[in-house]
Amino acid sequence: MVGSSRLSIDDLIQIVSNGGCIKTGIDVYNAKGTLLLDRDYLVETTKILNVIKDNGVNSITVNSSENSGIWDKDGKHIGLDAGGGLDSDDSINRSKVNEDKVKQEALQEPALSFDPSAGEIEKKLYKIEEIKKTAKVKYAEAKENVKKVLSDIRETGGKFDYTEVENNVSDLVSFLTETDNAFSFLTKELFSYDDYLYNHSVNVCAIGTAILNRFNKHFSNLINDFLRAGNQKALASFSRENDLTTDCFTLFQKDDLSDISLGFFLHDIGKVMVSDTILNKQGKLTYKEFEEVKKHSFEYGTFILEENKLKNSYLKNIIKYHHGPLFEYEERCYPEGVEFNAIPIYVKICKLADIFDAMTSKRCYKEAFNQINVVTDLFRTYAQKNRLLQLILHSFVKSIGIYPPGSIVYLKSGQLAYVLHSEGPILLPFTDSAQITLKKQPDPIDTARRDTNKIYQVDASRSVKTPTDVYDLLPSYLQKVISKTAD
Ligand SMILES: [Fe+2]
Ligand SMILES: [Fe+2]
């Protein structure tokens, strides 16, 4: 007999706890239109029901037919009558008793905002996949370029084609500056680990440029606000209160920014003169070996600049001081005898980008660390030391976008979701909590909103995936976008 009844989640939990199972026959959504339970999913554990309850849904409708409804622990189908309620078992009677209450609760649940056509989302998906493709090309071009620079230096004993690098990097930098939130689109390629030094050069350039742009924008707004108000005094007291040195208020112009990005790109150029045996050594470096590695910055790097008659001070400072101290008494910094205050902001940014990339990259002697843990560590080590570092790190977190658009994340509910926007992040779930592909496209979830249920937050303990990794689980609308934009 076909019928449907609205039942309280608590009663359903009880039934499943007693060994029974449920197939609703009707999709269950939360108030935001996100599918919590597919109509054909057989619920055999209470986990999913608890997730539904955590979503603020206190009752659901269950259809009873041959293929759906409720079965007891012996596999006996328990019928539902159309008037509501079950016809046997203790829990059934409780359901009847609670029916009025449940109906009332159901009425109070907000209306669904589900738009099955969702053409706008589709457009956004195409845009993301196209930018990912461009980012991949830019990255590969820059990587080829750094490969060529290093091999030229090896062959000529120090010379390389500076103008070629300049043109190439300016192309990457334009992409990074002109595309909204561009850096986050590069991350998929950024954290691959072949050819470490080449990747590292491009990564530090991309990360550093993103932070610097963000920082520059932040400070130019701040300074403009003070100046518009004609308030030089306020600016001075703001700097004093925040213990900020005057170089925080350096506004980098477009040409400066390009030179600095180029410096980020070439920061480790001196490593070409350190032997691969030392650079790839699996164990701890000896004192002598570490002394040799140190030279890549203040000795070999500087030598290469001189050989090519490059006098640009941005380039020189980055190459020479990118292992300098960020605060007083910081250890293992070089060259020796440099005051942390004397290290320019853009060099400090280079050092943080350098540490971040080194830690999050896989090497022959170590695994890649989780990006979130690395950012947390950077905050722990540096943010408390001085206000400037704190401001740089805030720009850092805002720019890097831990969850790149177009990547796939796990939610705390166990669902898989496609990242639509790295800020928030804004997510589009496409499976239920048992990782069964949803048949309908739900509304995106903005995880930064206060009223977003915590089960929709990203599960940071699980690694970020690409759509190709989970291709078979993607719903057809996503598969279509991915295959259309594939190479
Ligand atoms: Fe270095
Ligand atoms: Fe480096």
Coordinates of C-alpha atoms and ligand atoms in Angstrom, one line a residue:
M1 CA 0.0 0.0 0.0
V2 CA 1.4 3.4 -1.0
G3 CA 1.1 6.2 1.6
S4 CA 3.3 8.8 3.3
S5 CA 3.7 10.0 6.8
R6 CA 5.7 12.7 8.5
L7 CA 7.7 11.2 11.3
S8 CA 9.9 12.6 14.0
I9 CA 13.7 12.1 13.5
D10 CA 14.0 10.9 17.1
D11 CA 11.5 8.1 16.4
L12 CA 13.4 7.2 13.2
I13 CA 16.7 7.1 15.2
Q14 CA 15.1 4.8 17.6
I15 CA 13.9 2.4 14.8
V16 CA 17.4 2.3 13.2
S17 CA 19.0 1.9 16.6
N18 CA 16.8 -1.2 17.1
G19 CA 18.2 -2.7 13.9
G20 CA 15.6 -1.4 11.5
C21 CA 16.2 0.6 8.3
I22 CA 14.5 3.4 6.3
K23 CA 14.3 4.5 2.7
T24 CA 12.3 7.8 2.6
G25 CA 11.2 7.6 -1.0
I26 CA 11.3 11.4 -0.9
D27 CA 14.4 13.6 -1.0
V28 CA 15.1 15.4 2.3
Y29 CA 16.4 19.0 2.1
N30 CA 17.3 21.5 4.7
A31 CA 15.9 25.0 4.8
K32 CA 18.6 26.2 2.4
G33 CA 17.7 23.7 -0.2
T34 CA 20.7 21.4 0.3
L35 CA 19.9 17.8 -0.1
L36 CA 20.5 15.9 3.1
L37 CA 19.2 12.5 2.2
D38 CA 18.5 11.1 -1.2
R39 CA 15.1 9.4 -1.7
D40 CA 16.7 6.1 -2.7
Y41 CA 19.3 5.9 0.0
L42 CA 18.8 3.1 2.5
V43 CA 19.4 4.4 6.0
E44 CA 20.9 1.7 8.1
T45 CA 22.9 3.8 10.6
T46 CA 21.9 6.7 12.8
K47 CA 24.7 8.9 11.6
I48 CA 22.8 10.4 8.7
L49 CA 19.7 10.9 10.9
N50 CA 21.8 12.8 13.4
V51 CA 23.2 14.9 10.6
I52 CA 19.6 15.7 9.5
K53 CA 18.7 16.6 13.1
D54 CA 21.8 18.8 13.4
N55 CA 20.5 20.7 10.4
G56 CA 17.5 21.7 12.4
V57 CA 15.1 19.3 10.7
N58 CA 13.1 17.6 13.4
S59 CA 10.8 15.5 11.2
I60 CA 10.7 14.1 7.7
T61 CA 8.2 12.5 5.4
V62 CA 8.6 8.9 4.6
N63 CA 6.8 7.3 1.6
S64 CA 5.7 3.7 1.9
S65 CA 5.7 1.6 -1.2
E66 CA 7.4 -1.6 -2.3
N67 CA 10.7 0.1 -2.5
S68 CA 10.6 2.6 0.3
G69 CA 9.4 2.9 3.8
I70 CA 10.5 1.3 7.0
W71 CA 11.7 -2.2 7.7
D72 CA 12.2 -3.7 11.1
K73 CA 15.3 -5.7 12.3
D74 CA 13.9 -8.9 10.7
G75 CA 13.5 -7.2 7.3
K76 CA 9.7 -7.0 7.7
H77 CA 8.3 -4.0 5.8
I78 CA 6.3 -1.8 8.2
G79 CA 3.5 -0.2 6.4
L80 CA 2.4 3.5 6.8
D81 CA -1.1 4.6 6.4
A82 CA -1.9 7.7 4.5
G83 CA -3.3 9.5 7.5
G84 CA 0.2 9.4 9.1
G85 CA 1.8 7.2 11.7
L86 CA 2.9 3.6 11.5
D87 CA 0.7 0.6 12.2
S88 CA 2.8 -1.5 14.6
D89 CA 5.7 -1.3 17.1
D90 CA 6.1 0.9 20.2
S91 CA 7.9 3.7 18.5
I92 CA 5.0 3.8 16.0
N93 CA 2.6 4.7 18.8
R94 CA 4.9 7.4 20.0
S95 CA 4.9 8.8 16.5
K96 CA 1.1 9.0 16.6
V97 CA 1.2 10.7 20.0
N98 CA 3.8 13.2 18.7
E99 CA 2.1 13.7 15.4
D100 CA 0.5 17.1 16.2
K101 CA 3.7 18.4 17.6
V102 CA 5.6 17.2 14.5
K103 CA 3.1 18.8 12.1
Q104 CA 3.5 22.1 14.0
E105 CA 7.3 21.9 13.7
A106 CA 7.0 21.1 10.0
L107 CA 5.0 24.2 9.5
Q108 CA 7.7 26.3 11.2
E109 CA 10.4 25.1 8.9
P110 CA 11.5 27.8 6.5
A111 CA 10.6 27.4 2.8
L112 CA 13.2 25.9 0.5
S113 CA 15.1 28.2 -1.8
F114 CA 16.0 25.5 -4.3
D115 CA 16.4 26.5 -8.0
P116 CA 16.8 23.5 -10.1
S117 CA 17.6 25.4 -13.3
A118 CA 20.4 27.4 -11.6
G119 CA 21.9 28.7 -14.9
E120 CA 23.9 31.2 -13.0
I121 CA 25.8 28.5 -11.2
E122 CA 26.6 26.7 -14.4
K123 CA 28.1 30.0 -15.9
K124 CA 30.2 30.3 -12.8
L125 CA 31.4 26.7 -13.1
Y126 CA 32.5 27.3 -16.7
K127 CA 34.3 30.5 -15.7
I128 CA 36.2 28.8 -12.9
E129 CA 37.3 25.9 -15.1
E130 CA 38.4 28.4 -17.9
I131 CA 40.5 30.4 -15.4
K132 CA 42.0 27.2 -14.0
K133 CA 43.1 26.3 -17.5
T134 CA 44.7 29.7 -18.1
A135 CA 46.4 29.5 -14.8
K136 CA 47.9 26.2 -15.8
V137 CA 49.3 27.6 -19.0
K138 CA 50.8 30.7 -17.2
Y139 CA 52.3 28.5 -14.6
A140 CA 53.8 26.1 -17.2
E141 CA 55.3 29.0 -19.2
A142 CA 56.9 30.6 -16.2
K143 CA 58.3 27.2 -15.1
E144 CA 59.9 26.7 -18.5
N145 CA 61.3 30.2 -18.3
V146 CA 63.0 29.6 -14.9
K147 CA 64.3 26.3 -16.2
K148 CA 66.0 28.1 -19.1
V149 CA 67.4 30.8 -16.8
L150 CA 69.0 28.3 -14.6
S151 CA 70.4 26.3 -17.5
D152 CA 71.8 29.5 -19.1
I153 CA 73.5 30.4 -15.9
R154 CA 75.0 26.9 -15.6
E155 CA 76.3 27.0 -19.2
T156 CA 77.7 30.5 -19.2
G157 CA 79.0 30.6 -15.6
G158 CA 76.5 33.3 -14.6
K159 CA 74.8 35.0 -17.5
F160 CA 71.1 34.8 -18.5
D161 CA 68.6 36.8 -20.6
Y162 CA 67.1 39.2 -18.2
T163 CA 64.7 40.8 -20.7
E164 CA 63.2 37.4 -21.5
V165 CA 62.6 36.7 -17.9
E166 CA 61.1 40.2 -17.4
N167 CA 58.6 39.7 -20.2
N168 CA 57.6 36.3 -19.0
V169 CA 57.2 37.2 -15.4
S170 CA 55.2 40.3 -16.3
D171 CA 52.8 38.0 -18.1
L172 CA 52.3 35.9 -15.0
V173 CA 52.1 39.0 -12.8
S174 CA 49.4 40.6 -15.1
F175 CA 47.4 37.4 -14.7
L176 CA 47.9 37.5 -10.9
T177 CA 46.9 41.1 -10.6
E178 CA 44.1 41.3 -13.1
T179 CA 42.2 38.1 -12.4
D180 CA 40.1 38.4 -9.3
N181 CA 41.6 36.2 -6.6
A182 CA 43.9 34.8 -9.2
F183 CA 46.4 33.2 -6.9
S184 CA 44.0 30.7 -5.6
F185 CA 43.5 29.4 -9.1
L186 CA 47.2 28.5 -9.3
T187 CA 47.3 26.3 -6.2
K188 CA 46.5 23.0 -7.9
E189 CA 49.7 23.2 -9.9
L190 CA 51.5 25.1 -7.2
F191 CA 51.8 22.2 -4.8
S192 CA 53.0 19.6 -7.2
Y193 CA 56.5 18.5 -6.3
D194 CA 58.5 17.6 -9.5
D195 CA 61.4 19.9 -10.3
Y196 CA 61.3 21.5 -6.9
L197 CA 63.4 24.6 -7.6
Y198 CA 61.5 25.5 -10.8
N199 CA 58.1 25.1 -9.1
H200 CA 59.4 26.9 -6.0
S201 CA 60.4 30.0 -8.0
V202 CA 57.0 30.3 -9.6
N203 CA 55.2 29.5 -6.3
V204 CA 57.1 32.1 -4.3
C205 CA 56.5 34.6 -7.1
A206 CA 52.7 33.9 -7.2
I207 CA 52.3 33.8 -3.4
G208 CA 54.5 36.8 -2.8
T209 CA 52.8 38.9 -5.5
A210 CA 49.4 38.0 -4.1
I211 CA 50.3 39.1 -0.6
L212 CA 52.1 42.2 -1.7
N213 CA 49.1 43.3 -3.8
R214 CA 46.7 42.7 -1.0
F215 CA 49.0 44.5 1.5
N216 CA 49.6 47.4 -0.8
K217 CA 45.9 47.9 -1.4
H218 CA 45.1 47.7 2.3
F219 CA 47.7 50.3 3.2
S220 CA 46.9 52.6 0.3
N221 CA 43.3 52.7 1.4
L222 CA 44.4 53.4 5.0
I223 CA 46.7 56.2 4.0
N224 CA 44.1 57.7 1.7
D225 CA 41.6 57.7 4.4
F226 CA 43.9 59.6 6.7
L227 CA 45.0 62.0 4.1
R228 CA 41.5 62.6 2.8
A229 CA 40.6 63.6 6.3
G230 CA 43.6 66.0 6.1
N231 CA 44.8 64.2 9.2
Q232 CA 48.6 63.8 9.2
K233 CA 48.6 63.7 13.0
A234 CA 46.1 60.8 13.1
L235 CA 48.4 58.9 10.7
A236 CA 51.4 59.6 12.9
S237 CA 49.6 58.5 16.1
F238 CA 48.2 55.4 14.3
S239 CA 51.7 54.4 13.4
R240 CA 52.9 55.0 16.9
E241 CA 50.1 53.0 18.5
N242 CA 50.6 50.1 16.2
D243 CA 54.4 50.3 16.4
L244 CA 54.6 50.6 12.7
T245 CA 57.8 51.8 11.0
T246 CA 57.6 54.3 8.2
D247 CA 58.2 51.7 5.5
C248 CA 54.8 50.2 6.2
F249 CA 53.5 53.3 4.4
T250 CA 55.5 52.8 1.3
L251 CA 53.0 52.6 -1.6
F252 CA 54.4 50.5 -4.4
Q253 CA 53.5 51.7 -7.8
K254 CA 52.9 49.4 -10.8
D255 CA 56.5 49.3 -11.9
D256 CA 57.8 48.7 -8.4
L257 CA 55.4 45.9 -8.0
S258 CA 56.6 44.3 -11.3
D259 CA 60.3 44.5 -10.2
I260 CA 59.4 43.0 -6.8
S261 CA 57.6 40.1 -8.4
L262 CA 60.6 39.5 -10.6
G263 CA 62.7 39.5 -7.5
F264 CA 60.4 36.9 -5.9
F265 CA 60.7 34.8 -9.1
L266 CA 64.5 35.0 -9.0
H267 CA 65.0 34.9 -5.2
D268 CA 66.8 31.5 -5.2
I269 CA 68.7 32.0 -8.4
G270 CA 72.0 31.5 -6.5
K271 CA 71.0 27.9 -5.7
V272 CA 72.1 27.0 -9.2
M273 CA 75.7 27.3 -7.9
V274 CA 75.1 24.9 -4.9
S275 CA 75.5 21.2 -5.7
D276 CA 72.4 19.1 -6.1
T277 CA 73.8 16.6 -3.6
I278 CA 73.6 19.2 -0.9
L279 CA 70.2 20.6 -2.0
N280 CA 68.5 17.2 -2.1
K281 CA 70.3 15.7 0.9
Q282 CA 67.9 13.5 2.8
G283 CA 69.4 13.9 6.3
K284 CA 70.5 16.9 8.4
L285 CA 73.1 19.1 6.7
T286 CA 76.5 19.3 8.3
Y287 CA 77.8 22.7 9.4
K288 CA 79.9 23.0 6.3
E289 CA 77.0 22.0 4.0
F290 CA 74.7 24.5 5.6
E291 CA 77.3 27.2 5.2
E292 CA 77.4 26.4 1.5
V293 CA 73.6 26.6 1.2
K294 CA 73.6 30.0 2.9
K295 CA 75.8 31.4 0.2
H296 CA 73.0 31.0 -2.4
S297 CA 71.6 34.3 -1.2
F298 CA 74.3 36.8 -0.2
E299 CA 77.2 35.4 -2.2
Y300 CA 76.1 33.4 -5.3
G301 CA 72.9 35.3 -5.9
T302 CA 74.6 38.6 -5.7
F303 CA 77.4 37.4 -8.0
I304 CA 74.9 36.5 -10.7
L305 CA 73.3 39.9 -10.4
E306 CA 76.7 41.6 -10.8
E307 CA 77.6 39.3 -13.7
N308 CA 74.5 40.5 -15.5
K309 CA 75.0 44.1 -14.4
L310 CA 71.6 44.2 -12.7
K311 CA 71.4 47.0 -10.3
N312 CA 67.7 47.1 -9.4
S313 CA 67.6 47.4 -5.6
Y314 CA 64.4 45.4 -5.2
L315 CA 66.0 42.5 -6.9
K316 CA 69.2 42.9 -5.0
N317 CA 67.5 43.1 -1.6
I318 CA 65.2 40.1 -2.2
I319 CA 68.1 37.9 -3.4
K320 CA 70.5 38.9 -0.7
Y321 CA 68.2 39.2 2.4
H322 CA 65.3 36.7 1.9
H323 CA 66.7 34.6 4.8
G324 CA 67.1 37.6 7.0
P325 CA 65.5 38.1 10.4
L326 CA 61.8 39.0 10.6
F327 CA 62.1 39.9 14.3
E328 CA 64.8 40.6 16.9
Y329 CA 67.0 37.6 17.7
E330 CA 65.4 35.3 15.2
E331 CA 67.7 32.3 14.8
R332 CA 69.2 30.6 11.7
C333 CA 69.0 33.8 9.7
Y334 CA 71.6 35.0 7.2
P335 CA 73.6 37.0 6.2
E336 CA 74.8 37.7 9.8
G337 CA 74.7 41.2 11.3
V338 CA 71.5 42.4 9.6
E339 CA 68.9 44.2 11.8
F340 CA 65.3 42.9 11.3
N341 CA 64.2 46.6 11.0
A342 CA 66.5 47.0 8.0
I343 CA 64.8 44.3 6.1
P344 CA 62.2 45.9 3.7
I345 CA 58.6 44.8 3.7
Y346 CA 58.7 43.1 0.3
V347 CA 61.7 41.0 1.5
K348 CA 59.8 40.0 4.6
I349 CA 56.9 39.0 2.4
C350 CA 59.3 36.9 0.2
K351 CA 60.6 35.1 3.3
L352 CA 57.1 34.2 4.5
A353 CA 56.1 33.0 1.0
D354 CA 59.3 31.0 0.8
I355 CA 58.6 29.3 4.1
F356 CA 55.0 28.6 3.2
D357 CA 56.0 27.0 -0.1
A358 CA 58.9 25.0 1.3
M359 CA 56.7 23.6 4.0
T360 CA 53.7 22.8 1.8
S361 CA 55.8 21.1 -0.9
K362 CA 56.6 17.5 -1.0
R363 CA 60.4 16.8 -1.2
C364 CA 62.4 13.7 -1.6
Y365 CA 63.1 13.8 2.2
K366 CA 59.8 15.0 3.5
E367 CA 56.1 14.9 3.0
A368 CA 54.1 18.1 2.3
F369 CA 52.6 19.7 5.4
N370 CA 48.9 20.6 5.4
Q371 CA 48.5 24.2 4.3
I372 CA 46.3 25.2 7.2
N373 CA 48.8 23.8 9.7
V374 CA 51.5 25.8 8.0
V375 CA 49.6 29.0 8.1
T376 CA 48.8 28.4 11.8
D377 CA 52.4 27.8 12.5
L378 CA 53.4 30.9 10.7
F379 CA 51.0 32.9 12.8
R380 CA 52.2 31.2 16.0
T381 CA 55.8 32.0 15.2
Y382 CA 55.5 35.5 13.7
A383 CA 52.2 37.3 14.3
Q384 CA 53.0 38.0 18.0
K385 CA 56.4 39.4 17.3
N386 CA 55.3 42.7 15.8
R387 CA 52.3 44.5 14.3
L388 CA 53.8 44.6 10.8
L389 CA 54.2 40.8 10.6
Q390 CA 50.7 40.5 11.9
L391 CA 49.4 42.7 9.1
I392 CA 51.4 40.9 6.5
L393 CA 50.1 37.5 7.7
H394 CA 46.5 38.8 7.6
S395 CA 47.1 39.8 3.9
F396 CA 48.7 36.3 3.5
V397 CA 45.6 34.5 4.7
K398 CA 43.3 36.6 2.7
S399 CA 45.2 36.1 -0.5
I400 CA 46.2 32.5 -0.5
G401 CA 42.7 31.0 -0.4
I402 CA 43.2 27.7 1.3
Y403 CA 40.5 26.2 -0.7
P404 CA 41.0 27.1 -4.4
P405 CA 37.9 27.6 -6.6
G406 CA 37.3 24.5 -8.6
S407 CA 38.7 22.2 -6.0
I408 CA 36.8 19.5 -4.1
V409 CA 36.5 19.5 -0.3
Y410 CA 34.9 17.3 2.3
L411 CA 32.4 18.9 4.6
K412 CA 32.0 17.9 8.3
S413 CA 28.8 16.2 7.3
G414 CA 30.8 13.8 5.2
Q415 CA 29.4 15.4 1.9
L416 CA 31.7 16.3 -1.0
A417 CA 31.5 19.9 -2.3
Y418 CA 32.9 21.9 -5.2
V419 CA 34.5 25.2 -4.2
L420 CA 32.8 28.1 -6.0
H421 CA 34.7 30.9 -4.3
S422 CA 37.8 30.6 -2.1
E423 CA 36.7 33.5 0.2
G424 CA 34.1 32.1 2.6
P425 CA 34.6 29.6 1.1
I426 CA 31.4 29.3 -0.9
L427 CA 30.6 25.7 -1.7
L428 CA 28.3 23.6 -3.8
P429 CA 27.7 20.2 -2.3
F430 CA 27.2 17.4 -4.8
T431 CA 26.9 14.2 -2.6
D432 CA 25.0 13.3 0.5
S433 CA 26.8 12.4 3.7
A434 CA 27.3 8.8 2.5
Q435 CA 28.9 10.2 -0.6
I436 CA 26.1 9.2 -2.9
T437 CA 25.8 11.7 -5.7
L438 CA 22.9 14.1 -5.3
K439 CA 20.3 14.0 -8.1
K440 CA 19.5 17.6 -7.9
Q441 CA 21.7 20.7 -7.7
P442 CA 21.4 22.4 -4.3
D443 CA 21.9 26.1 -3.5
P444 CA 25.5 27.1 -2.8
I445 CA 26.5 27.5 0.8
D446 CA 28.4 30.5 2.1
T447 CA 30.3 29.0 5.0
A448 CA 31.4 32.4 6.3
R449 CA 27.8 33.2 7.2
R450 CA 27.1 33.0 10.9
D451 CA 23.9 31.1 10.4
T452 CA 25.5 28.4 8.4
N453 CA 25.3 25.1 10.2
K454 CA 28.6 23.8 11.4
I455 CA 28.2 20.6 9.6
Y456 CA 28.7 22.6 6.3
Q457 CA 32.1 23.8 7.3
V458 CA 35.0 22.3 5.5
D459 CA 36.5 19.2 7.2
A460 CA 40.1 20.5 7.4
S461 CA 41.4 17.1 8.4
R462 CA 40.8 15.7 5.0
S463 CA 42.8 16.6 1.9
V464 CA 41.6 18.9 -0.9
K465 CA 40.9 17.0 -4.1
T466 CA 40.5 17.9 -7.8
P467 CA 37.3 17.2 -9.8
T468 CA 39.2 14.5 -11.7
D469 CA 40.0 12.6 -8.5
V470 CA 36.3 12.2 -7.8
Y471 CA 35.0 12.3 -11.4
D472 CA 32.7 9.3 -11.0
L473 CA 31.0 10.9 -8.1
L474 CA 30.3 14.2 -9.9
P475 CA 26.8 14.9 -10.9
S476 CA 26.2 15.1 -14.7
Y477 CA 26.1 19.0 -14.8
L478 CA 29.6 19.1 -13.2
Q479 CA 31.0 16.3 -15.4
K480 CA 29.7 18.2 -18.4
V481 CA 31.6 21.3 -17.4
I482 CA 34.8 19.5 -16.5
S483 CA 34.9 17.5 -19.7
K484 CA 34.0 20.5 -21.9
T485 CA 36.9 22.6 -20.5
A486 CA 39.4 19.7 -20.4
D487 CA 42.4 19.9 -22.7
Ligands
FE1 FE 66.6 30.9 -0.4
FE2 FE 63.4 29.8 -1.6

